[in-house]
């Protein structure tokens, strides 16, 4: 965007696409994220997924293990998917990156029985406004009366093994969702019938409880990213980092810290940073970069590991002095070899944009 005072990018790598999961309360966002994490842990070798602050990274190999025949890893050169845990629905509206959406791609979870609800429509409006591509997860397919679950199966095989009655019940609900999407101005169809994902929204029937259709969802997300976002993913992962604050939290021994999604470049311990705050930009220095410890026990004193450097895309907790007034949704920028004033200006103009868009709500 024209407010971007960042350096010219010399791409050295393809970063992980950032995936947000949205939808009406109780339609299954949390369960879906837990299922992706859980099956990634059981499918992949130890350490195959990494739990970040506010995000979960699922590498391509694990996506492919989980998706079975639906994902051939040799078709892809993006490194995997980074699922962000959007804290609360409303804050998603302020989660931006340089004027655009923080998420590169989104999943809108809709309960197949409950259909469209107010927060479903709200999510679609946000995605349309920010131009974020998305797929619809028609969740809870397993609650269709007479459903015979096939845990972890791709959805078509599972669908074909159902009774005629169960299939037509599910069909009715799916067509209702496709009709509701059309009422909102989106041309949509069951994902395997979609030829052009740039024009049509794919609907993936699935269950976060039985994992049926989860292989399909991962395959669609991976395919969409690879096909339409590859250029956007080319970043300089060693350049001065750019990120968005997810949450501001007090941590014992560190004071106020910011949970950040880093979408460009890198951040290192000792870097000078500019962070958006309620009273304008805060200029400070990274004291520590904190990652959750694997299997951290809640009672254990040290819940975090300190790391020296983090590269995009990643979720990281940044500890630095003077972060008390930092703001969720605000930009965070590494200064490094740039002029600090220009970075402050960049953060100021982004803060102004956030304020405008929040007033529009
Ligand atoms: P969120 O508010 O969107 O995060 O919804 P949750 O993930 O907390 O799910 C709400 C409820 O629906 C919980 O009781 C889940 O166990 C249940 N649920 C979520 N996904 C499924 C599914 O695919 N099938 C069934 N049967 N229940 C589900």
Short mmCIF file of N, CA and C in Angstrom, two decimals, residues 248-323:
data_model
loop_
_atom_site.label_atom_id
_atom_site.label_comp_id
_atom_site.label_asym_id
_atom_site.label_seq_id
_atom_site.Cartn_x
_atom_site.Cartn_y
_atom_site.Cartn_z
N UNK A 248 -2.35 -7.82 24.25
CA UNK A 248 -1.37 -7.27 25.20
C UNK A 248 -1.60 -8.00 26.52
N UNK A 249 -0.54 -8.59 27.07
CA UNK A 249 -0.70 -9.40 28.29
C UNK A 249 0.41 -9.12 29.28
N UNK A 250 0.05 -9.09 30.54
CA UNK A 250 1.07 -9.00 31.59
C UNK A 250 1.63 -10.38 31.87
N UNK A 251 2.95 -10.49 31.88
CA UNK A 251 3.57 -11.77 32.21
C UNK A 251 4.51 -11.54 33.38
N UNK A 252 4.40 -12.43 34.38
CA UNK A 252 5.24 -12.32 35.55
C UNK A 252 6.72 -12.31 35.15
N UNK A 253 7.43 -11.34 35.64
CA UNK A 253 8.86 -11.26 35.34
C UNK A 253 9.17 -10.45 34.09
N UNK A 254 8.12 -10.15 33.31
CA UNK A 254 8.36 -9.42 32.07
C UNK A 254 7.53 -8.14 31.95
N UNK A 255 6.50 -8.00 32.79
CA UNK A 255 5.61 -6.85 32.65
C UNK A 255 4.71 -7.02 31.45
N UNK A 256 4.32 -5.87 30.84
CA UNK A 256 3.42 -5.96 29.68
C UNK A 256 4.19 -6.53 28.49
N UNK A 257 3.58 -7.51 27.82
CA UNK A 257 4.17 -8.11 26.61
C UNK A 257 3.13 -8.06 25.49
N UNK A 258 3.59 -8.16 24.25
CA UNK A 258 2.62 -8.20 23.15
C UNK A 258 2.73 -9.53 22.39
N UNK A 259 1.58 -10.21 22.30
CA UNK A 259 1.50 -11.42 21.47
C UNK A 259 1.31 -10.95 20.04
N UNK A 260 2.23 -11.36 19.19
CA UNK A 260 2.34 -10.78 17.86
C UNK A 260 2.30 -11.85 16.79
N UNK A 261 1.65 -11.53 15.67
CA UNK A 261 1.81 -12.37 14.48
C UNK A 261 2.75 -11.62 13.54
N UNK A 262 3.89 -12.22 13.28
CA UNK A 262 4.89 -11.63 12.40
C UNK A 262 4.60 -12.12 10.98
N UNK A 263 4.31 -11.19 10.06
CA UNK A 263 3.96 -11.63 8.70
C UNK A 263 5.03 -11.28 7.68
N UNK A 264 6.06 -10.57 8.10
CA UNK A 264 7.13 -10.23 7.16
C UNK A 264 8.44 -10.07 7.92
N UNK A 265 9.54 -10.45 7.31
CA UNK A 265 10.86 -10.21 7.89
C UNK A 265 11.13 -11.00 9.16
N UNK A 266 12.03 -10.44 9.96
CA UNK A 266 12.43 -11.12 11.20
C UNK A 266 12.47 -10.14 12.35
N UNK A 267 12.41 -10.68 13.55
CA UNK A 267 12.61 -9.87 14.75
C UNK A 267 13.64 -10.59 15.60
N UNK A 268 14.56 -9.80 16.18
CA UNK A 268 15.64 -10.37 16.99
C UNK A 268 15.66 -9.72 18.37
N UNK A 269 16.15 -10.47 19.33
CA UNK A 269 16.35 -9.90 20.66
C UNK A 269 17.29 -8.71 20.51
N UNK A 270 16.95 -7.59 21.15
CA UNK A 270 17.78 -6.39 21.07
C UNK A 270 17.36 -5.43 19.96
N UNK A 271 16.50 -5.86 19.04
CA UNK A 271 16.02 -4.97 17.97
C UNK A 271 15.27 -3.77 18.55
N UNK A 272 15.49 -2.61 17.92
CA UNK A 272 14.62 -1.47 18.22
C UNK A 272 13.30 -1.69 17.48
N UNK A 273 12.17 -1.47 18.18
CA UNK A 273 10.86 -1.67 17.55
C UNK A 273 9.96 -0.47 17.78
N UNK A 274 8.98 -0.31 16.88
CA UNK A 274 7.92 0.70 17.06
C UNK A 274 6.60 -0.06 17.11
N UNK A 275 5.82 0.20 18.18
CA UNK A 275 4.56 -0.52 18.40
C UNK A 275 3.43 0.49 18.53
N UNK A 276 2.30 0.23 17.91
CA UNK A 276 1.13 1.12 18.02
C UNK A 276 0.55 1.08 19.42
N UNK A 277 0.32 2.25 20.00
CA UNK A 277 -0.24 2.33 21.35
C UNK A 277 -1.43 3.27 21.40
N UNK A 278 -2.13 3.26 22.52
CA UNK A 278 -3.32 4.12 22.66
C UNK A 278 -2.96 5.60 22.57
N UNK A 279 -1.74 5.95 22.96
CA UNK A 279 -1.30 7.35 22.86
C UNK A 279 -0.31 7.56 21.73
N UNK A 280 -0.39 6.73 20.71
CA UNK A 280 0.52 6.86 19.58
C UNK A 280 1.63 5.83 19.62
N UNK A 281 2.58 5.91 18.67
CA UNK A 281 3.63 4.91 18.57
C UNK A 281 4.53 4.86 19.81
N UNK A 282 4.91 3.65 20.20
CA UNK A 282 5.84 3.43 21.32
C UNK A 282 7.15 2.96 20.70
N UNK A 283 8.24 3.64 21.04
CA UNK A 283 9.55 3.19 20.54
C UNK A 283 10.27 2.51 21.71
N UNK A 284 10.66 1.27 21.49
CA UNK A 284 11.29 0.53 22.58
C UNK A 284 12.26 -0.51 22.00
N UNK A 285 12.80 -1.35 22.86
CA UNK A 285 13.79 -2.33 22.41
C UNK A 285 13.40 -3.72 22.91
N UNK A 286 13.48 -4.72 22.03
CA UNK A 286 13.08 -6.08 22.39
C UNK A 286 13.99 -6.62 23.49
N UNK A 287 13.36 -6.96 24.63
CA UNK A 287 14.14 -7.51 25.72
C UNK A 287 14.21 -9.03 25.59
N UNK A 288 13.12 -9.63 25.18
CA UNK A 288 13.11 -11.09 24.99
C UNK A 288 12.02 -11.48 24.01
N UNK A 289 12.28 -12.53 23.25
CA UNK A 289 11.28 -13.14 22.38
C UNK A 289 10.91 -14.46 23.01
N UNK A 290 9.61 -14.63 23.26
CA UNK A 290 9.19 -15.78 24.05
C UNK A 290 8.28 -16.70 23.26
N UNK A 291 8.62 -17.99 23.32
CA UNK A 291 7.80 -19.01 22.69
C UNK A 291 7.25 -19.92 23.77
N UNK A 292 6.04 -20.44 23.58
CA UNK A 292 5.53 -21.35 24.60
C UNK A 292 6.43 -22.59 24.66
N UNK A 293 6.62 -23.10 25.87
CA UNK A 293 7.42 -24.32 25.99
C UNK A 293 6.56 -25.50 25.57
N UNK A 294 7.15 -26.46 24.88
CA UNK A 294 6.36 -27.64 24.53
C UNK A 294 5.88 -28.31 25.82
N UNK A 295 4.62 -28.71 25.83
CA UNK A 295 4.02 -29.36 26.99
C UNK A 295 4.22 -28.59 28.30
N UNK A 296 4.23 -27.27 28.20
CA UNK A 296 4.43 -26.48 29.41
C UNK A 296 3.32 -26.77 30.41
N UNK A 297 3.73 -27.00 31.63
CA UNK A 297 2.74 -27.19 32.68
C UNK A 297 2.41 -25.84 33.27
N UNK A 298 1.15 -25.65 33.58
CA UNK A 298 0.68 -24.35 34.01
C UNK A 298 1.36 -23.91 35.32
N UNK A 299 1.71 -24.90 36.16
CA UNK A 299 2.30 -24.52 37.45
C UNK A 299 3.80 -24.29 37.39
N UNK A 300 4.39 -24.76 36.30
CA UNK A 300 5.83 -24.58 36.15
C UNK A 300 6.14 -23.09 36.05
N UNK A 301 7.19 -22.68 36.73
CA UNK A 301 7.54 -21.27 36.79
C UNK A 301 7.82 -20.69 35.40
N UNK A 302 8.68 -21.41 34.65
CA UNK A 302 9.06 -20.90 33.33
C UNK A 302 8.16 -21.48 32.25
N UNK A 303 7.26 -20.68 31.76
CA UNK A 303 6.32 -21.17 30.76
C UNK A 303 6.83 -20.93 29.34
N UNK A 304 7.89 -20.14 29.24
CA UNK A 304 8.36 -19.77 27.91
C UNK A 304 9.82 -20.11 27.70
N UNK A 305 10.17 -20.32 26.46
CA UNK A 305 11.57 -20.42 26.07
C UNK A 305 11.95 -19.11 25.40
N UNK A 306 13.15 -18.63 25.69
CA UNK A 306 13.63 -17.43 25.00
C UNK A 306 14.28 -17.84 23.70
N UNK A 307 13.98 -17.11 22.63
CA UNK A 307 14.65 -17.37 21.35
C UNK A 307 15.34 -16.09 20.89
N UNK A 308 16.35 -16.24 20.08
CA UNK A 308 17.14 -15.09 19.63
C UNK A 308 16.53 -14.40 18.42
N UNK A 309 15.89 -15.18 17.55
CA UNK A 309 15.34 -14.61 16.31
C UNK A 309 14.11 -15.39 15.88
N UNK A 310 13.15 -14.68 15.29
CA UNK A 310 11.97 -15.33 14.73
C UNK A 310 11.76 -14.79 13.32
N UNK A 311 11.42 -15.68 12.39
CA UNK A 311 11.18 -15.27 11.01
C UNK A 311 9.73 -15.52 10.60
N UNK A 312 9.24 -14.66 9.69
CA UNK A 312 7.86 -14.75 9.24
C UNK A 312 7.61 -16.05 8.47
N UNK A 313 6.38 -16.54 8.53
CA UNK A 313 5.30 -16.09 9.39
C UNK A 313 5.35 -16.88 10.69
N UNK A 314 5.06 -16.19 11.79
CA UNK A 314 5.15 -16.84 13.09
C UNK A 314 4.36 -16.05 14.13
N UNK A 315 3.99 -16.75 15.18
CA UNK A 315 3.39 -16.09 16.34
C UNK A 315 4.44 -16.03 17.43
N UNK A 316 4.61 -14.87 18.06
CA UNK A 316 5.66 -14.73 19.07
C UNK A 316 5.24 -13.73 20.14
N UNK A 317 5.67 -13.98 21.37
CA UNK A 317 5.44 -13.01 22.44
C UNK A 317 6.67 -12.13 22.54
N UNK A 318 6.47 -10.81 22.43
CA UNK A 318 7.57 -9.87 22.49
C UNK A 318 7.54 -9.18 23.85
N UNK A 319 8.63 -9.31 24.60
CA UNK A 319 8.76 -8.60 25.88
C UNK A 319 9.67 -7.41 25.66
N UNK A 320 9.20 -6.24 26.08
CA UNK A 320 9.98 -5.00 25.93
C UNK A 320 9.47 -4.01 26.95
N UNK A 321 10.31 -3.04 27.36
CA UNK A 321 9.83 -2.02 28.29
C UNK A 321 8.74 -1.15 27.64
N UNK A 322 7.91 -0.53 28.46
CA UNK A 322 6.94 0.49 28.01
C UNK A 322 5.82 -0.01 27.12
N UNK A 323 5.45 -1.28 27.22
CA UNK A 323 4.38 -1.78 26.34
C UNK A 323 2.99 -1.71 26.97
#
